[in-house]
PDB file of C-alpha atoms (C1' of nucleotides) in Angstrom:
ATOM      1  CA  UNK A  28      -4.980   8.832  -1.496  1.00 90.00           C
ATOM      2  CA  UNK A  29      -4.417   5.110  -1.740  1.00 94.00           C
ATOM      3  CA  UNK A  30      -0.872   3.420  -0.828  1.00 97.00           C
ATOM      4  CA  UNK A  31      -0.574   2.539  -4.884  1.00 97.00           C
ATOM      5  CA  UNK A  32      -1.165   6.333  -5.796  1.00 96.00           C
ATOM      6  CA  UNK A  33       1.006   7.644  -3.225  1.00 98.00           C
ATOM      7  CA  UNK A  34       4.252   5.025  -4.479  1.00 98.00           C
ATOM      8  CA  UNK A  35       3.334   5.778  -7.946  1.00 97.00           C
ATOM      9  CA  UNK A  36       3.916   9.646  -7.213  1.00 98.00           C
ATOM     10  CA  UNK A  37       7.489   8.750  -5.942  1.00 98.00           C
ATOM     11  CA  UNK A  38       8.710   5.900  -8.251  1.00 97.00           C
ATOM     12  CA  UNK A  39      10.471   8.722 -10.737  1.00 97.00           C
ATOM     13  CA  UNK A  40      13.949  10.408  -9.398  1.00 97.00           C
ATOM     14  CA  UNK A  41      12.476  13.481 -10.415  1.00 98.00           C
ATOM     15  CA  UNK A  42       9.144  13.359  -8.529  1.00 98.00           C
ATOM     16  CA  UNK A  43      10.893  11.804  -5.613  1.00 98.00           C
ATOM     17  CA  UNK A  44      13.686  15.239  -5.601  1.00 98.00           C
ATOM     18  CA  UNK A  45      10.461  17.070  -5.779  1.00 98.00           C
ATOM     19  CA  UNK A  46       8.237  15.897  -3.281  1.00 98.00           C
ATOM     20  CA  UNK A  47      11.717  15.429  -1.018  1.00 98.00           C
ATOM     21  CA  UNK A  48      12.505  19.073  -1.632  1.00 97.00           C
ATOM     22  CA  UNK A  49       9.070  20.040  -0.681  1.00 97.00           C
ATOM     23  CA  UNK A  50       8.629  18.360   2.914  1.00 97.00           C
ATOM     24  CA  UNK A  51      11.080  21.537   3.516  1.00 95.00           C
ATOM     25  CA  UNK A  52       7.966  23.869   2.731  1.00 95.00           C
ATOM     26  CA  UNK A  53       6.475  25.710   0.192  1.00 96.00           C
ATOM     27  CA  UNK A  54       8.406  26.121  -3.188  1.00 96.00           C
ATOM     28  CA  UNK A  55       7.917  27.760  -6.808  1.00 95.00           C
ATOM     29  CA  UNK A  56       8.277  26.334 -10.406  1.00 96.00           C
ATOM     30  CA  UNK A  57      11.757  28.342 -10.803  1.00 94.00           C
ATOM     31  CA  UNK A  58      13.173  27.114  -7.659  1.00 94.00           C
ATOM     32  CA  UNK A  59      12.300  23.688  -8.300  1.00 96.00           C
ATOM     33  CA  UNK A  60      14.026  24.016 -11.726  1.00 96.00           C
ATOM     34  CA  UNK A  61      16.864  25.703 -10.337  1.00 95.00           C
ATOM     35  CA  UNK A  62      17.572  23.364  -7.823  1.00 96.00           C
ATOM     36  CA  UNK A  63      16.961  19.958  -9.968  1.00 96.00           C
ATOM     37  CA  UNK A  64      18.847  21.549 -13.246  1.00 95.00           C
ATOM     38  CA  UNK A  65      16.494  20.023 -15.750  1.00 96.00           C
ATOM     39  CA  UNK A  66      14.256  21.708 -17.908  1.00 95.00           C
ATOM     40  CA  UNK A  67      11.314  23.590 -17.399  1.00 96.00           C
ATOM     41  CA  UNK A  68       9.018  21.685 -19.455  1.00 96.00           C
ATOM     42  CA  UNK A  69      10.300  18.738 -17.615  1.00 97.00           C
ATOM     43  CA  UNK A  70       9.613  20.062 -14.035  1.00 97.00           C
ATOM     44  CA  UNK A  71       5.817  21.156 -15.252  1.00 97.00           C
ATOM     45  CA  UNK A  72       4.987  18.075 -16.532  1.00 97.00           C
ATOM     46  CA  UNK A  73       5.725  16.213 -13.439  1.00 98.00           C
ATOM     47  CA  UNK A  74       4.544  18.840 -11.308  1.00 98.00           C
ATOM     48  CA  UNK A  75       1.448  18.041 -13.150  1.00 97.00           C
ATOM     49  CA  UNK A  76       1.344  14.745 -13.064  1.00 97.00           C
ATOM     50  CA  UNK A  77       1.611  15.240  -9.194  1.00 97.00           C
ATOM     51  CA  UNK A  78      -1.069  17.500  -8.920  1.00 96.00           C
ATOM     52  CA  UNK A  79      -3.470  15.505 -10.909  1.00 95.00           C
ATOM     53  CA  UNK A  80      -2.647  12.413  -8.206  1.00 95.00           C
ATOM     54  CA  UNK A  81      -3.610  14.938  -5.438  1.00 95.00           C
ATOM     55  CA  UNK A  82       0.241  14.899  -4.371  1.00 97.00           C
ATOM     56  CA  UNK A  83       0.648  18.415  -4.507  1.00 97.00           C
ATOM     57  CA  UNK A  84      -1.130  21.792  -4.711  1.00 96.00           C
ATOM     58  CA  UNK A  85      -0.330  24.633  -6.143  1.00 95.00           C
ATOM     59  CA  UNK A  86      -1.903  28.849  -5.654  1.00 94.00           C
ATOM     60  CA  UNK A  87      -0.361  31.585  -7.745  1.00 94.00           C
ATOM     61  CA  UNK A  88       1.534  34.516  -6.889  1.00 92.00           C
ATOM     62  CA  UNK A  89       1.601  37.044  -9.974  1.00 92.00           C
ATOM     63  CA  UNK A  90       3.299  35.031 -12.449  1.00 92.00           C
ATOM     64  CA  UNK A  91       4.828  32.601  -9.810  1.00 94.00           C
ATOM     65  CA  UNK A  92       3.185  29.563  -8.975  1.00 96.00           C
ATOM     66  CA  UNK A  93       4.221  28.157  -5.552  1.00 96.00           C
ATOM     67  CA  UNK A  94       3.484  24.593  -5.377  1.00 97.00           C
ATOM     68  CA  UNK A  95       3.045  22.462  -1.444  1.00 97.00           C
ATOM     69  CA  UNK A  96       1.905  19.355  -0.107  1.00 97.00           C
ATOM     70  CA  UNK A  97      -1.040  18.686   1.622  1.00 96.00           C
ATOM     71  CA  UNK A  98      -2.378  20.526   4.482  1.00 93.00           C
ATOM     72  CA  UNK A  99      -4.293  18.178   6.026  1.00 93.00           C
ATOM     73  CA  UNK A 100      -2.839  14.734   4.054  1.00 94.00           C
ATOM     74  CA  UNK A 101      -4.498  11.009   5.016  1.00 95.00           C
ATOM     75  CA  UNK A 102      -3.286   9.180   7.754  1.00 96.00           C
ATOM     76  CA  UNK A 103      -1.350   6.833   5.026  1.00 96.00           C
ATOM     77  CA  UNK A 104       0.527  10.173   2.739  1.00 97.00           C
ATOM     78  CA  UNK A 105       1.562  12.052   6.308  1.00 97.00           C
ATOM     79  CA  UNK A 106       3.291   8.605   7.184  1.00 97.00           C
ATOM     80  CA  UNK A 107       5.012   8.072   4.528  1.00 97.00           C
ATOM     81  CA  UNK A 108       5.890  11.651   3.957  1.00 98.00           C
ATOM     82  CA  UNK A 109       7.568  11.373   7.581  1.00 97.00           C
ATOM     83  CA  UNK A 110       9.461   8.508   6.178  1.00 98.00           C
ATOM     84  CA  UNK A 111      10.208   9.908   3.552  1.00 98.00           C
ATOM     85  CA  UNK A 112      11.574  12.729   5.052  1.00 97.00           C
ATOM     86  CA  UNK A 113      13.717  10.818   7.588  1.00 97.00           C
ATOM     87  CA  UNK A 114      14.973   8.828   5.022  1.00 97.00           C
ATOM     88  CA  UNK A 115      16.095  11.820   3.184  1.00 96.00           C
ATOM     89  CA  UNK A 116      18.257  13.315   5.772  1.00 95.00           C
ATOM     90  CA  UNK A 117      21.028  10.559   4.743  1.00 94.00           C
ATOM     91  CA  UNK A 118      20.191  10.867   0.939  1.00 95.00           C
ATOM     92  CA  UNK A 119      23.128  12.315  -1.321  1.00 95.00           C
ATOM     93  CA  UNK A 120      21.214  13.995  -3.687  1.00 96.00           C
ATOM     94  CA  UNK A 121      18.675  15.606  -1.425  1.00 97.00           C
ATOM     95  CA  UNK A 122      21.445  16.979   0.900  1.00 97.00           C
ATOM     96  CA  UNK A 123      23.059  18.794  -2.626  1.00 96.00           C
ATOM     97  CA  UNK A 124      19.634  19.676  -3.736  1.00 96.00           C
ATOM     98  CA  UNK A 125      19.106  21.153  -0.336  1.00 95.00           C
ATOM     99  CA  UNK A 126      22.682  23.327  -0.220  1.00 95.00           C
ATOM    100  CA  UNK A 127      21.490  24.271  -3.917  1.00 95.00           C
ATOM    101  CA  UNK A 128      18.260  25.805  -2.648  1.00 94.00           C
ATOM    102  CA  UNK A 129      19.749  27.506   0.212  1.00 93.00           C
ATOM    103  CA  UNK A 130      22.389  29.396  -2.490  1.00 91.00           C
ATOM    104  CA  UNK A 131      18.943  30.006  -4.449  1.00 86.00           C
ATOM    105  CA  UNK A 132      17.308  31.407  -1.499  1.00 77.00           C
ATOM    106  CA  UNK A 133      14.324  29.392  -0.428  1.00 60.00           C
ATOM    107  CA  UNK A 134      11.551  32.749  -0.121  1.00 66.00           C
ATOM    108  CA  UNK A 135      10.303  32.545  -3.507  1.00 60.00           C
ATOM    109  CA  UNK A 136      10.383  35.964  -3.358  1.00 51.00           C
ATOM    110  CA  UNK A 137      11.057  37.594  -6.893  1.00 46.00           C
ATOM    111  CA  UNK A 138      14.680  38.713  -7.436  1.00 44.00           C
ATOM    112  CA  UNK A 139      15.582  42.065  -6.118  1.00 39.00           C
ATOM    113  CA  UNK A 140      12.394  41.931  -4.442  1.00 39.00           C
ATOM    114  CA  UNK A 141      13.962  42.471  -1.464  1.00 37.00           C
ATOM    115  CA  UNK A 142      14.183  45.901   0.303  1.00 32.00           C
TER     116      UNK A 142
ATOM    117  CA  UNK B  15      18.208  -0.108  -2.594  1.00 90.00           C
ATOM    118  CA  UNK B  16      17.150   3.106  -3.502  1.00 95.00           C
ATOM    119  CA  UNK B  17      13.774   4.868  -2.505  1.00 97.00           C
ATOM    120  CA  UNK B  18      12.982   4.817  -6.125  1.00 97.00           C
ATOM    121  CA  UNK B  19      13.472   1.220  -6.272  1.00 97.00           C
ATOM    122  CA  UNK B  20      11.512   0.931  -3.552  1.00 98.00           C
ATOM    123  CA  UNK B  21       8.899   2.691  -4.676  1.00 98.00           C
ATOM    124  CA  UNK B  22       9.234   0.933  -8.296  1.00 98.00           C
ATOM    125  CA  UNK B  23       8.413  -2.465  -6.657  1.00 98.00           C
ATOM    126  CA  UNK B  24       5.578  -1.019  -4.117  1.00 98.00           C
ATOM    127  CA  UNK B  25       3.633   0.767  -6.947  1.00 97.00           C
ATOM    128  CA  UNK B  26       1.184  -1.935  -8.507  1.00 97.00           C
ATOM    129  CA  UNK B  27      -1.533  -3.730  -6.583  1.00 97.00           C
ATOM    130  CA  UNK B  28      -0.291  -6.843  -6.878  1.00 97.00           C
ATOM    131  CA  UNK B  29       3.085  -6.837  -5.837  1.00 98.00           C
ATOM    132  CA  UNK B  30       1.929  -4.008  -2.838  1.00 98.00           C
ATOM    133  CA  UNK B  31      -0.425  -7.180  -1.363  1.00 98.00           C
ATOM    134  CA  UNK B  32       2.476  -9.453  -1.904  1.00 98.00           C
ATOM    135  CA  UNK B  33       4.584  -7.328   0.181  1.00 98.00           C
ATOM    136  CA  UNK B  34       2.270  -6.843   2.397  1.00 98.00           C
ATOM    137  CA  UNK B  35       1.951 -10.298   3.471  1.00 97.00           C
ATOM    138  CA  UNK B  36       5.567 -10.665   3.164  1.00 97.00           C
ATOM    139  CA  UNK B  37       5.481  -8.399   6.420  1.00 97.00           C
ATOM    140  CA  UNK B  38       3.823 -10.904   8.329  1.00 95.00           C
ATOM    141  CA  UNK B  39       6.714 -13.998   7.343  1.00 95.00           C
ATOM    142  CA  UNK B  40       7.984 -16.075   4.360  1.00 96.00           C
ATOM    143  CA  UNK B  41       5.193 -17.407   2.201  1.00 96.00           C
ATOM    144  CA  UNK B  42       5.078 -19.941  -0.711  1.00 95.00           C
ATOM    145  CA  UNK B  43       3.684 -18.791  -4.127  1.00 96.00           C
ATOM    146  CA  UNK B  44       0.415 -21.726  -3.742  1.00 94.00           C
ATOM    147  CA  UNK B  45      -0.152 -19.570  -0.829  1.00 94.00           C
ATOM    148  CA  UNK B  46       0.122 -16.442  -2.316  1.00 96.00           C
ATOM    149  CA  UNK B  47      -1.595 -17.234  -5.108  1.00 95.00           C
ATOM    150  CA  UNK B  48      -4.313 -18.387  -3.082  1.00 95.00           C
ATOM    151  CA  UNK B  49      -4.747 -15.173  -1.055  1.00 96.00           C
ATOM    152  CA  UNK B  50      -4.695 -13.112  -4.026  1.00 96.00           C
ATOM    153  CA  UNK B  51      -6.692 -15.389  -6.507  1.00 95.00           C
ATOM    154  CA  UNK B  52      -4.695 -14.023  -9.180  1.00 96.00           C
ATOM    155  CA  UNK B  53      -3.492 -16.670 -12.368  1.00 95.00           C
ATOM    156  CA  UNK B  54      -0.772 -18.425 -11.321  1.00 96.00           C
ATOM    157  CA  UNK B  55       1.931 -16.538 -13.569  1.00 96.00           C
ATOM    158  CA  UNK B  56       0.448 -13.585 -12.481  1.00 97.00           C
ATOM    159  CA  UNK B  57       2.237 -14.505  -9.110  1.00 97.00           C
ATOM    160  CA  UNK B  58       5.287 -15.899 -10.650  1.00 97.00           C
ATOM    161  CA  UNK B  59       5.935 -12.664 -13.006  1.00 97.00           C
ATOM    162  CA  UNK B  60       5.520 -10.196 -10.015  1.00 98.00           C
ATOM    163  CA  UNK B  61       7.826 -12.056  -7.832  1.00 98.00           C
ATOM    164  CA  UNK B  62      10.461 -12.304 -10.796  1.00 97.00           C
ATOM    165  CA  UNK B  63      10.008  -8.097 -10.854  1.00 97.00           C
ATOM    166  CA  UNK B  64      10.393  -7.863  -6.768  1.00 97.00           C
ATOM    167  CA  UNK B  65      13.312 -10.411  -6.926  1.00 96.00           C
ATOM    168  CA  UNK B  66      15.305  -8.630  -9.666  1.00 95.00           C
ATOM    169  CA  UNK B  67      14.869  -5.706  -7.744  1.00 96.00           C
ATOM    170  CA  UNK B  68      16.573  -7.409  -4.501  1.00 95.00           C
ATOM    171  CA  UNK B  69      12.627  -6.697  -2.577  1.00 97.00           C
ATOM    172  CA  UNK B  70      12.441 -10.285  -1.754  1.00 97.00           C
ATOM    173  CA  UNK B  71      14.323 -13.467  -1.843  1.00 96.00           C
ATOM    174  CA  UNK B  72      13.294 -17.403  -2.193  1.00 95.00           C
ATOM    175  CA  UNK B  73      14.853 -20.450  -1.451  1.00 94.00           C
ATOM    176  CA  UNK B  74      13.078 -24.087  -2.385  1.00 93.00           C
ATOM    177  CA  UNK B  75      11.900 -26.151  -0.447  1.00 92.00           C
ATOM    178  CA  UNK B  76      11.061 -29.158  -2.419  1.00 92.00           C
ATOM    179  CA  UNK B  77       8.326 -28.257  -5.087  1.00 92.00           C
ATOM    180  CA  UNK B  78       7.377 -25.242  -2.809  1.00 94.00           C
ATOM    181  CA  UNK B  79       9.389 -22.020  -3.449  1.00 96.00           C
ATOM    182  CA  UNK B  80       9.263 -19.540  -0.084  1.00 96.00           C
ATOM    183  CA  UNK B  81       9.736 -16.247  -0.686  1.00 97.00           C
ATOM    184  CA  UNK B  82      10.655 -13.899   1.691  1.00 97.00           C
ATOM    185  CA  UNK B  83      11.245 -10.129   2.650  1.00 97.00           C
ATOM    186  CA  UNK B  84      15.190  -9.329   2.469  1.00 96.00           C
ATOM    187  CA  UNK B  85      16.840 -10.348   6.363  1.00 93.00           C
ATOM    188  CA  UNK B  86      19.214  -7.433   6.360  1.00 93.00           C
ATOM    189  CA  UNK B  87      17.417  -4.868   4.832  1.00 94.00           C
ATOM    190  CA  UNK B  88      18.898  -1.595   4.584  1.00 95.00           C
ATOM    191  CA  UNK B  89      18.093   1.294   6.539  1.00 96.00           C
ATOM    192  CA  UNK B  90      15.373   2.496   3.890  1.00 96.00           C
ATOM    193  CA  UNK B  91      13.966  -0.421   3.056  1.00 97.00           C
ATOM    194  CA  UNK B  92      13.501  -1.225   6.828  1.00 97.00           C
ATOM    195  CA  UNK B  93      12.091   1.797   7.456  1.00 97.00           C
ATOM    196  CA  UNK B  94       9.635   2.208   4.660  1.00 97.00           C
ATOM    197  CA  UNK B  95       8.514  -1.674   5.347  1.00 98.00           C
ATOM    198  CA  UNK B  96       7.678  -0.295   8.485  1.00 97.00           C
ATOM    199  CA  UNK B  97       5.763   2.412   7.533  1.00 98.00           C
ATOM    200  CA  UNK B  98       3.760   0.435   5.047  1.00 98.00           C
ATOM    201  CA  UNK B  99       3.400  -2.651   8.043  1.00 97.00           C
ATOM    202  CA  UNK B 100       1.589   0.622   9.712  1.00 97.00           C
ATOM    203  CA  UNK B 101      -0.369   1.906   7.230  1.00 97.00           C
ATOM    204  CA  UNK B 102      -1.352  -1.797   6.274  1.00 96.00           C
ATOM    205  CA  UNK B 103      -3.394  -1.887   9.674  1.00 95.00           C
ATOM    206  CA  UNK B 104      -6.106  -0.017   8.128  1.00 94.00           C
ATOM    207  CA  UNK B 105      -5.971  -1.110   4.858  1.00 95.00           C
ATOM    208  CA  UNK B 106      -9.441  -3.299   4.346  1.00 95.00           C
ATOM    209  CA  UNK B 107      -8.078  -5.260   0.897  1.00 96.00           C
ATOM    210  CA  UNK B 108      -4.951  -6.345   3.228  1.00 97.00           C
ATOM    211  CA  UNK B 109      -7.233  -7.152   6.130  1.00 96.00           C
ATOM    212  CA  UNK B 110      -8.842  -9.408   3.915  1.00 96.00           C
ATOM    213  CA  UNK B 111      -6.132 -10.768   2.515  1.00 96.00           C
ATOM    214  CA  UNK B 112      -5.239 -11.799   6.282  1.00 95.00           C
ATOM    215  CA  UNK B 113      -8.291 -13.388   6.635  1.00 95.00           C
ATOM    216  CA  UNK B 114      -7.581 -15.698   3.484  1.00 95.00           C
ATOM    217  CA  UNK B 115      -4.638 -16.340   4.650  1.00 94.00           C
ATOM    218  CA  UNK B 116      -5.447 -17.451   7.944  1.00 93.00           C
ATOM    219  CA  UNK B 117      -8.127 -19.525   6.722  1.00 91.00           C
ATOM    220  CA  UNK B 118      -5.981 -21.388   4.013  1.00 86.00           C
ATOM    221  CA  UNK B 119      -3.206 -21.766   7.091  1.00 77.00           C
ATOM    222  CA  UNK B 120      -0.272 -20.129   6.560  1.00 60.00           C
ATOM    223  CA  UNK B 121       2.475 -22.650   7.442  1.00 67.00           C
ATOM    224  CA  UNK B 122       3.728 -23.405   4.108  1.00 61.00           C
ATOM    225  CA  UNK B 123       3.705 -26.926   4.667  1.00 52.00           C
ATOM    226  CA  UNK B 124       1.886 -29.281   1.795  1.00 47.00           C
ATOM    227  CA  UNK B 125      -1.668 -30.252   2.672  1.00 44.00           C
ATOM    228  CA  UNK B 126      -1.722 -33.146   4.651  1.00 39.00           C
ATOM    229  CA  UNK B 127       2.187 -32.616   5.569  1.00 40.00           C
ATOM    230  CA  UNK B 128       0.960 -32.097   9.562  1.00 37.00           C
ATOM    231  CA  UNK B 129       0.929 -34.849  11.972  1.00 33.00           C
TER     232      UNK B 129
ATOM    233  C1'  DG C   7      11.568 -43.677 -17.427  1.00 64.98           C
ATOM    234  C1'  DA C   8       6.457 -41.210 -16.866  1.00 64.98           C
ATOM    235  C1'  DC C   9       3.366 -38.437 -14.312  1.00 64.98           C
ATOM    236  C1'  DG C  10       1.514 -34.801 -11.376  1.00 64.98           C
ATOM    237  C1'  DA C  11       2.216 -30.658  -8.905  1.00 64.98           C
ATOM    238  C1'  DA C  12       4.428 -26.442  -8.350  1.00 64.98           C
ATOM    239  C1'  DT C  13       6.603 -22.760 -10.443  1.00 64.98           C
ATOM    240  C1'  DA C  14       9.146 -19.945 -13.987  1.00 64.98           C
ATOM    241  C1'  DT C  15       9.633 -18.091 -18.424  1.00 64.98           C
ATOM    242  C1'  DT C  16       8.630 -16.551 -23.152  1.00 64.98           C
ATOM    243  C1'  DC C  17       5.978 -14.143 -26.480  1.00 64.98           C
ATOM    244  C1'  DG C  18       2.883 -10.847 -28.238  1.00 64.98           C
ATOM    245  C1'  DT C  19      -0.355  -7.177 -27.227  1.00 64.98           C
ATOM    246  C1'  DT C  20      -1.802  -3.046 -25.099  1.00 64.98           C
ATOM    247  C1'  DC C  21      -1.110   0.852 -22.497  1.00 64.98           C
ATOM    248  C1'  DA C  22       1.272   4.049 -19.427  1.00 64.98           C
ATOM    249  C1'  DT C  23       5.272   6.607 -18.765  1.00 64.98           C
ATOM    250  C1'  DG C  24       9.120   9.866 -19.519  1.00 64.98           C
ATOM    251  C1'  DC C  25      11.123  12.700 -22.498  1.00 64.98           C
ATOM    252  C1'  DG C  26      12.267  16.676 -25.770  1.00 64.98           C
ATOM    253  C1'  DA C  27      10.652  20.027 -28.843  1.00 64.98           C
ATOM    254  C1'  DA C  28       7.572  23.255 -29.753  1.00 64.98           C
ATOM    255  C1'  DT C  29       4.119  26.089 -28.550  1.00 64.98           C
ATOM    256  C1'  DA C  30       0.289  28.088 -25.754  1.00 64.98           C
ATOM    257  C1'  DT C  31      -1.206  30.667 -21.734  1.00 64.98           C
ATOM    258  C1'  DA C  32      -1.130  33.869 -17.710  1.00 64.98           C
ATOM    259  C1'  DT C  33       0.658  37.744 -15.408  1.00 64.98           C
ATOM    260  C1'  DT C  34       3.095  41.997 -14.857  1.00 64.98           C
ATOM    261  C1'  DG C  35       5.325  46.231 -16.214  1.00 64.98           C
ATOM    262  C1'  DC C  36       5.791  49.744 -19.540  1.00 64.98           C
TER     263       DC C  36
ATOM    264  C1'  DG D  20      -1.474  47.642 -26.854  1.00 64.98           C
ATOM    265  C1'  DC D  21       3.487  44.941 -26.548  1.00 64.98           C
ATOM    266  C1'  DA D  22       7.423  42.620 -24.330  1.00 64.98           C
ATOM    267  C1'  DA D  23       9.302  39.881 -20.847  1.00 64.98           C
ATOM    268  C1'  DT D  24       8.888  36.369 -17.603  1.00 64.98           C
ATOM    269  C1'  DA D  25       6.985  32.366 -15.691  1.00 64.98           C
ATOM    270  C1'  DT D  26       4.563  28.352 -16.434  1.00 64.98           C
ATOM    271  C1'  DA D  27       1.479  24.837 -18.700  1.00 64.98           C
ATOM    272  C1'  DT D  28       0.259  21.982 -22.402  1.00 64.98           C
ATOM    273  C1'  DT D  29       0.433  19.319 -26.682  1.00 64.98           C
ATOM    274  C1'  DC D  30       2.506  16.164 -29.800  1.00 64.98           C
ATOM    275  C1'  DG D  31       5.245  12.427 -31.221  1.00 64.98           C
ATOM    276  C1'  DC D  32       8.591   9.030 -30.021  1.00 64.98           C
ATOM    277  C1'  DA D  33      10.770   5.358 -27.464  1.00 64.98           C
ATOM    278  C1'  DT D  34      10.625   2.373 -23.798  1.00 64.98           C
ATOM    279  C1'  DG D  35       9.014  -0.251 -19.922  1.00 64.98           C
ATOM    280  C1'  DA D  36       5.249  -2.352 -17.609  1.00 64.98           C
ATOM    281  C1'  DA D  37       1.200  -5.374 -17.023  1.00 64.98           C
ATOM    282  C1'  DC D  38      -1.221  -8.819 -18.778  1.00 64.98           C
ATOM    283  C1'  DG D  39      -2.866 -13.416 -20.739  1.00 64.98           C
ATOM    284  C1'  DA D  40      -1.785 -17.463 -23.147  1.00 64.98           C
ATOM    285  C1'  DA D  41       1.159 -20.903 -23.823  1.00 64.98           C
ATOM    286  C1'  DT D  42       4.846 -23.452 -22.635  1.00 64.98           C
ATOM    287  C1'  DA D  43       9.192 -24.804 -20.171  1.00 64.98           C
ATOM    288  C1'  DT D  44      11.429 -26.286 -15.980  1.00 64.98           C
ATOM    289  C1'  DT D  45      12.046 -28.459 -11.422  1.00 64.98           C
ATOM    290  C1'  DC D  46      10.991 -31.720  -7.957  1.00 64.98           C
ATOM    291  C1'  DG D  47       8.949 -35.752  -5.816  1.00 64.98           C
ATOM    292  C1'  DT D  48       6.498 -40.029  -6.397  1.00 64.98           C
ATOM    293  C1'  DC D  49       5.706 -44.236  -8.662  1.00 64.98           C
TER     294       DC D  49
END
DNA sequence: GACGAATATTCGTTCATGCGAATATATTGC
DNA sequence: GCAATATATTCGCATGAACGAATATTCGTC
């Protein structure tokens, strides 16, 4: 993935929120939305348009799709998700985004899934 | 600056390699130019779009305009010049471009200027 | 003043991007 | 089979970006 791809993945506030909210781990399409507050349609097209950059990956669970970053990203994405991620520990938004998904519930297990 | 900013000026080829020289000191735009053997206002239109954005910063110097990387960055400007100062290492178009660069002399003084 | 060199800006064209609205598709439970 | 839920995709629109061509501006020298 080259350094051009990688900035063009992250030069949108709502693929940046993404990406941000996924150095945290593994997350589904209804989380994501929940957490951003913009609409669905919204959140699949960019989740697309990360996907089809190699950004992201996605595997689905029933009707959930969970969506994560790279296992094993280039030298070049795994720094500058590191930066990323240490830059985000002082960002605003992420820090709300990140009490939002913590209300949520971060398992992306169903609702009363639990037992 | 925010990230997206950041990643707004760092997402096109042309202004990536200008940064990425940037890293390495203040450079005139004959110099730049030179390295990157792009048209002239090719240059000149990029470095408008990084200096709007507050990613670099000029000052003359008779004909010669010297642009330059910000002196007091902020924290995630710093920090993300760093990372791509890293990943630039590696990176065989910017190794190149070093090698250009070199060759043409990178002093920013006018041909014939030295003593 | 004119001239040359260096550089910036404007304009028009083309294309990518981001969006909302609408709709299509996949899965699960009944 | 249908309904509900979750998600993806398509279409059209508006805007910004990237570019080349042409030109304007600034500075130093004569």
């Amino acid at each position: 993935m080259s350094l051009v791809r990688i900035y063009e993945c992250l030069c949108d506030e709502t693929r940046l929120r993404i990406v941000q909210l996924l150095t945290r781990g593994p997350l589904c399409v209804c989380h994501l939305q929940a957490v951003l507050e913009v609409p669905q349609a919204r959140v699949s097209q960019h989740l697309a348009y990360l996907r089809d950059r190699g950004m992201v990956g996605c595997r689905r669970r029933g009707t959930w799709m969970i969506y994560s970053l790279p296992e094993k990203p280039g030298a070049e994405l795994a720094s500058h998700l590191a930066c990323l991620q240490d830059c985000s520990v002082s960002d605003k938004r992420f820090r709300a985004d990140l009490r939002k998904l913590k209300a949520i519930g971060s398992d992306c297990a169903p609702a009363g899934a639990t037992t």
